[in-house]
Amino acid sequence: YTKALEYCNQALSIRRELNDERGTAPILNSMGNAYGDMGQYEQALNSYNQSQAVYEKFGNANGQAVEFNNLGFIYSALGDYEKAIELYNKALEIFRKQGNQFRQAITLNNIAVNYSDLGDFKKALEINQEALKFRIASSDSEGEATTYNNIASCYSHLGEKQKSLEYYKRSIDIHRTRNPRQLASSLRNMGGVYHELGENQRATECLNEALEI
């Protein structure tokens, strides 16, 4: 990442020498990504905010939405879930205007995760269910499976264990053919619910299958 940042700074200097302000936005975004991956969140926020300001100046709504999402991710990592939700909603507003169902689904899932982190599982469930409609409409089967998993988690926290199992099973059915790594995660989650219900044999079966993956 240090080398990547060095190259980004060189590219940024060149763009500024050429008075190419528009061209600085994607470079600043890349710097934000690198800082975020390094856990240097303040620097990441600074880079993303600068990039967002450039995109706003030149009327690039999609670029703005991307930066709002990036900023939301960083604030979430910092534990400021309400600020993260605020920024994700700004991104969502742009994606709604664009009619971009795929991006709406991703952003709604991000918002739902932060409501879960705040302990508001009812709100998280509501938003995940909206995200699911867009996942299905955009034929995003892996995203659909992820959303089923998130919905199952919400139901589990709300005490609706049978509903939770129903949605974990939907997630597992898709992951079996597409994503073994996520399949293991969903199996472990479902095993946890069976354990809470006192169905230890089924819990063990799920956990053993997850270990074999």
mmCIF file of C-alpha atoms in Angstrom:
data_model
loop_
_atom_site.group_PDB
_atom_site.id
_atom_site.type_symbol
_atom_site.label_atom_id
_atom_site.label_comp_id
_atom_site.label_asym_id
_atom_site.label_seq_id
_atom_site.Cartn_x
_atom_site.Cartn_y
_atom_site.Cartn_z
ATOM 1 C CA TYR A 1 0.000 0.000 0.000
ATOM 2 C CA THR A 2 2.892 2.372 0.704
ATOM 3 C CA LYS A 3 4.137 2.000 -2.885
ATOM 4 C CA ALA A 4 0.605 2.468 -4.227
ATOM 5 C CA LEU A 5 0.219 5.681 -2.238
ATOM 6 C CA GLU A 6 3.574 6.907 -3.528
ATOM 7 C CA TYR A 7 2.404 6.425 -7.125
ATOM 8 C CA CYS A 8 -0.945 8.067 -6.332
ATOM 9 C CA ASN A 9 0.767 11.118 -4.861
ATOM 10 C CA GLN A 10 2.955 11.425 -7.959
ATOM 11 C CA ALA A 11 -0.109 11.153 -10.222
ATOM 12 C CA LEU A 12 -1.988 13.665 -8.079
ATOM 13 C CA SER A 13 0.857 16.188 -8.348
ATOM 14 C CA ILE A 14 0.904 15.828 -12.133
ATOM 15 C CA ARG A 15 -2.870 16.336 -12.403
ATOM 16 C CA ARG A 16 -2.653 19.452 -10.261
ATOM 17 C CA GLU A 17 0.281 20.836 -12.271
ATOM 18 C CA LEU A 18 -1.847 20.359 -15.400
ATOM 19 C CA ASN A 19 -4.794 22.089 -13.676
ATOM 20 C CA ASP A 20 -6.778 18.896 -14.285
ATOM 21 C CA GLU A 21 -8.951 19.035 -11.184
ATOM 22 C CA ARG A 22 -11.494 16.604 -12.604
ATOM 23 C CA GLY A 23 -8.753 14.007 -13.005
ATOM 24 C CA THR A 24 -7.800 14.171 -9.324
ATOM 25 C CA ALA A 25 -11.045 12.551 -8.130
ATOM 26 C CA PRO A 26 -10.304 8.913 -9.080
ATOM 27 C CA ILE A 27 -6.741 9.262 -7.739
ATOM 28 C CA LEU A 28 -8.025 10.585 -4.420
ATOM 29 C CA ASN A 29 -10.516 7.698 -4.360
ATOM 30 C CA SER A 30 -7.680 5.185 -4.832
ATOM 31 C CA MET A 31 -5.768 6.849 -2.015
ATOM 32 C CA GLY A 32 -8.819 6.588 0.213
ATOM 33 C CA ASN A 33 -9.069 2.873 -0.585
ATOM 34 C CA ALA A 34 -5.409 2.328 0.290
ATOM 35 C CA TYR A 35 -5.637 4.273 3.538
ATOM 36 C CA GLY A 36 -8.818 2.402 4.462
ATOM 37 C CA ASP A 37 -7.179 -0.981 3.840
ATOM 38 C CA MET A 38 -4.260 0.128 6.045
ATOM 39 C CA GLY A 39 -6.649 1.117 8.843
ATOM 40 C CA GLN A 40 -5.653 4.776 8.550
ATOM 41 C CA TYR A 41 -9.235 5.951 8.686
ATOM 42 C CA GLU A 42 -8.712 9.695 9.158
ATOM 43 C CA GLN A 43 -6.556 9.836 6.035
ATOM 44 C CA ALA A 44 -9.123 7.738 4.193
ATOM 45 C CA LEU A 45 -11.917 10.140 5.185
ATOM 46 C CA ASN A 46 -9.826 13.091 4.040
ATOM 47 C CA SER A 47 -9.148 11.523 0.625
ATOM 48 C CA TYR A 48 -12.751 10.415 0.075
ATOM 49 C CA ASN A 49 -14.106 13.830 1.109
ATOM 50 C CA GLN A 50 -11.780 15.567 -1.342
ATOM 51 C CA SER A 51 -12.798 13.175 -4.115
ATOM 52 C CA GLN A 52 -16.494 13.661 -3.351
ATOM 53 C CA ALA A 53 -16.093 17.438 -3.496
ATOM 54 C CA VAL A 54 -14.500 17.213 -6.949
ATOM 55 C CA TYR A 55 -17.234 14.910 -8.237
ATOM 56 C CA GLU A 56 -19.845 17.312 -6.867
ATOM 57 C CA LYS A 57 -18.159 20.311 -8.510
ATOM 58 C CA PHE A 58 -18.202 18.646 -11.925
ATOM 59 C CA GLY A 59 -21.714 17.181 -11.581
ATOM 60 C CA ASN A 60 -20.659 13.525 -11.466
ATOM 61 C CA ALA A 61 -23.519 12.027 -9.445
ATOM 62 C CA ASN A 62 -22.285 8.442 -9.767
ATOM 63 C CA GLY A 63 -18.861 9.429 -8.454
ATOM 64 C CA GLN A 64 -20.508 11.186 -5.530
ATOM 65 C CA ALA A 65 -22.571 8.114 -4.712
ATOM 66 C CA VAL A 66 -19.460 5.924 -4.739
ATOM 67 C CA GLU A 67 -17.713 8.289 -2.321
ATOM 68 C CA PHE A 68 -20.751 8.481 -0.027
ATOM 69 C CA ASN A 69 -20.660 4.681 0.134
ATOM 70 C CA ASN A 70 -16.914 4.711 0.825
ATOM 71 C CA LEU A 71 -17.332 7.316 3.560
ATOM 72 C CA GLY A 72 -20.167 5.284 5.062
ATOM 73 C CA PHE A 73 -17.925 2.236 5.197
ATOM 74 C CA ILE A 74 -15.199 4.148 7.046
ATOM 75 C CA TYR A 75 -17.595 5.668 9.578
ATOM 76 C CA SER A 76 -19.035 2.206 10.152
ATOM 77 C CA ALA A 77 -15.522 0.856 10.778
ATOM 78 C CA LEU A 78 -15.037 3.695 13.281
ATOM 79 C CA GLY A 79 -18.254 2.656 15.078
ATOM 80 C CA ASP A 80 -20.183 5.806 14.100
ATOM 81 C CA TYR A 81 -23.138 3.865 12.718
ATOM 82 C CA GLU A 82 -25.559 6.791 12.581
ATOM 83 C CA LYS A 83 -23.142 8.851 10.488
ATOM 84 C CA ALA A 84 -22.592 5.819 8.259
ATOM 85 C CA ILE A 85 -26.356 5.455 7.738
ATOM 86 C CA GLU A 86 -26.634 9.162 6.894
ATOM 87 C CA LEU A 87 -23.967 8.831 4.181
ATOM 88 C CA TYR A 88 -25.336 5.567 2.795
ATOM 89 C CA ASN A 89 -28.729 7.253 2.460
ATOM 90 C CA LYS A 90 -27.121 10.020 0.387
ATOM 91 C CA ALA A 91 -25.721 7.364 -1.936
ATOM 92 C CA LEU A 92 -29.089 5.581 -2.006
ATOM 93 C CA GLU A 93 -30.875 8.767 -3.054
ATOM 94 C CA ILE A 94 -28.614 9.055 -6.104
ATOM 95 C CA PHE A 95 -28.983 5.389 -7.049
ATOM 96 C CA ARG A 96 -32.782 5.691 -6.759
ATOM 97 C CA LYS A 97 -32.759 8.638 -9.180
ATOM 98 C CA GLN A 98 -30.645 6.578 -11.570
ATOM 99 C CA GLY A 99 -32.932 3.553 -11.242
ATOM 100 C CA ASN A 100 -29.871 1.421 -10.483
ATOM 101 C CA GLN A 101 -31.392 -1.605 -8.754
ATOM 102 C CA PHE A 102 -28.084 -3.407 -8.245
ATOM 103 C CA ARG A 103 -26.486 -0.459 -6.430
ATOM 104 C CA GLN A 104 -29.648 0.231 -4.469
ATOM 105 C CA ALA A 105 -29.586 -3.328 -3.153
ATOM 106 C CA ILE A 106 -25.943 -3.122 -2.056
ATOM 107 C CA THR A 107 -26.482 0.239 -0.358
ATOM 108 C CA LEU A 108 -29.648 -0.931 1.392
ATOM 109 C CA ASN A 109 -27.751 -3.957 2.706
ATOM 110 C CA ASN A 110 -25.038 -1.618 4.010
ATOM 111 C CA ILE A 111 -27.659 0.514 5.775
ATOM 112 C CA ALA A 112 -29.279 -2.585 7.281
ATOM 113 C CA VAL A 113 -25.942 -3.815 8.670
ATOM 114 C CA ASN A 114 -25.488 -0.521 10.493
ATOM 115 C CA TYR A 115 -28.998 -0.661 11.962
ATOM 116 C CA SER A 116 -28.136 -4.172 13.187
ATOM 117 C CA ASP A 117 -24.959 -2.787 14.749
ATOM 118 C CA LEU A 118 -27.155 -0.213 16.521
ATOM 119 C CA GLY A 119 -29.336 -3.068 17.802
ATOM 120 C CA ASP A 120 -32.376 -1.999 15.758
ATOM 121 C CA PHE A 121 -33.072 -5.392 14.193
ATOM 122 C CA LYS A 122 -36.667 -4.553 13.250
ATOM 123 C CA LYS A 123 -35.480 -1.645 11.085
ATOM 124 C CA ALA A 124 -32.622 -3.746 9.712
ATOM 125 C CA LEU A 125 -35.108 -6.473 8.743
ATOM 126 C CA GLU A 126 -37.353 -3.975 6.962
ATOM 127 C CA ILE A 127 -34.446 -2.580 4.938
ATOM 128 C CA ASN A 128 -33.032 -6.025 4.104
ATOM 129 C CA GLN A 129 -36.437 -7.049 2.774
ATOM 130 C CA GLU A 130 -36.434 -4.024 0.475
ATOM 131 C CA ALA A 131 -32.890 -4.907 -0.633
ATOM 132 C CA LEU A 132 -34.043 -8.451 -1.419
ATOM 133 C CA LYS A 133 -36.571 -7.174 -3.970
ATOM 134 C CA PHE A 134 -33.796 -5.370 -5.838
ATOM 135 C CA ARG A 135 -31.463 -8.374 -5.598
ATOM 136 C CA ILE A 136 -34.106 -10.556 -7.247
ATOM 137 C CA ALA A 137 -35.046 -7.896 -9.832
ATOM 138 C CA SER A 138 -31.403 -7.495 -10.880
ATOM 139 C CA SER A 139 -30.849 -11.296 -11.031
ATOM 140 C CA ASP A 140 -28.058 -11.047 -8.459
ATOM 141 C CA SER A 141 -28.243 -14.551 -6.993
ATOM 142 C CA GLU A 142 -25.164 -14.243 -4.767
ATOM 143 C CA GLY A 143 -26.446 -10.942 -3.421
ATOM 144 C CA GLU A 144 -29.823 -12.597 -2.928
ATOM 145 C CA ALA A 145 -28.185 -15.341 -0.838
ATOM 146 C CA THR A 146 -26.297 -12.772 1.236
ATOM 147 C CA THR A 147 -29.527 -10.890 1.875
ATOM 148 C CA TYR A 148 -31.324 -14.092 2.914
ATOM 149 C CA ASN A 149 -28.493 -14.637 5.407
ATOM 150 C CA ASN A 150 -28.891 -11.084 6.749
ATOM 151 C CA ILE A 151 -32.663 -11.470 7.047
ATOM 152 C CA ALA A 152 -32.180 -14.753 8.902
ATOM 153 C CA SER A 153 -29.845 -13.035 11.364
ATOM 154 C CA CYS A 154 -32.430 -10.313 12.009
ATOM 155 C CA TYR A 155 -35.182 -12.854 12.659
ATOM 156 C CA SER A 156 -32.886 -14.738 15.031
ATOM 157 C CA HIS A 157 -32.167 -11.587 17.051
ATOM 158 C CA LEU A 158 -35.889 -10.816 17.098
ATOM 159 C CA GLY A 159 -36.549 -14.259 18.595
ATOM 160 C CA GLU A 160 -38.258 -15.697 15.494
ATOM 161 C CA LYS A 161 -36.024 -18.752 15.238
ATOM 162 C CA GLN A 162 -38.128 -20.777 12.774
ATOM 163 C CA LYS A 163 -38.256 -17.813 10.388
ATOM 164 C CA SER A 164 -34.511 -17.482 10.827
ATOM 165 C CA LEU A 165 -33.953 -21.121 9.858
ATOM 166 C CA GLU A 166 -36.201 -20.699 6.818
ATOM 167 C CA TYR A 167 -34.056 -17.866 5.465
ATOM 168 C CA TYR A 168 -30.745 -19.533 6.314
ATOM 169 C CA LYS A 169 -31.927 -22.533 4.275
ATOM 170 C CA ARG A 170 -32.691 -20.247 1.304
ATOM 171 C CA SER A 171 -29.211 -18.752 1.580
ATOM 172 C CA ILE A 172 -27.604 -22.181 1.808
ATOM 173 C CA ASP A 173 -29.482 -23.497 -1.241
ATOM 174 C CA ILE A 174 -27.916 -20.766 -3.392
ATOM 175 C CA HIS A 175 -24.449 -20.879 -1.822
ATOM 176 C CA ARG A 176 -24.173 -24.649 -2.355
ATOM 177 C CA THR A 177 -23.732 -24.114 -6.093
ATOM 178 C CA ARG A 178 -21.997 -20.731 -6.093
ATOM 179 C CA ASN A 179 -19.981 -19.799 -3.033
ATOM 180 C CA PRO A 180 -18.567 -22.508 -0.725
ATOM 181 C CA ARG A 181 -16.958 -19.932 1.576
ATOM 182 C CA GLN A 182 -20.268 -18.207 2.255
ATOM 183 C CA LEU A 183 -21.952 -21.615 2.459
ATOM 184 C CA ALA A 184 -19.770 -22.457 5.467
ATOM 185 C CA SER A 185 -20.708 -19.173 7.149
ATOM 186 C CA SER A 186 -24.444 -19.728 6.637
ATOM 187 C CA LEU A 187 -24.168 -23.316 7.901
ATOM 188 C CA ARG A 188 -22.427 -22.108 11.067
ATOM 189 C CA ASN A 189 -25.116 -19.473 11.561
ATOM 190 C CA MET A 190 -27.888 -22.005 11.100
ATOM 191 C CA GLY A 191 -26.124 -24.391 13.467
ATOM 192 C CA GLY A 192 -26.118 -21.634 16.073
ATOM 193 C CA VAL A 193 -29.885 -21.224 15.769
ATOM 194 C CA TYR A 194 -30.462 -24.979 16.102
ATOM 195 C CA HIS A 195 -28.267 -24.929 19.211
ATOM 196 C CA GLU A 196 -30.366 -22.118 20.707
ATOM 197 C CA LEU A 197 -33.476 -24.198 20.020
ATOM 198 C CA GLY A 198 -31.905 -27.162 21.823
ATOM 199 C CA GLU A 199 -31.731 -29.208 18.597
ATOM 200 C CA ASN A 200 -28.139 -30.211 19.186
ATOM 201 C CA GLN A 201 -28.033 -33.053 16.653
ATOM 202 C CA ARG A 202 -28.994 -30.724 13.822
ATOM 203 C CA ALA A 203 -26.638 -28.058 15.145
ATOM 204 C CA THR A 204 -23.760 -30.567 15.081
ATOM 205 C CA GLU A 205 -24.640 -31.660 11.528
ATOM 206 C CA CYS A 206 -24.523 -28.059 10.300
ATOM 207 C CA LEU A 207 -21.244 -27.301 12.052
ATOM 208 C CA ASN A 208 -19.608 -30.518 10.828
ATOM 209 C CA GLU A 209 -20.614 -29.786 7.249
ATOM 210 C CA ALA A 210 -19.220 -26.263 7.589
ATOM 211 C CA LEU A 211 -15.898 -27.676 8.845
ATOM 212 C CA GLU A 212 -15.646 -29.994 5.841
ATOM 213 C CA ILE A 213 -15.828 -27.123 3.349
#
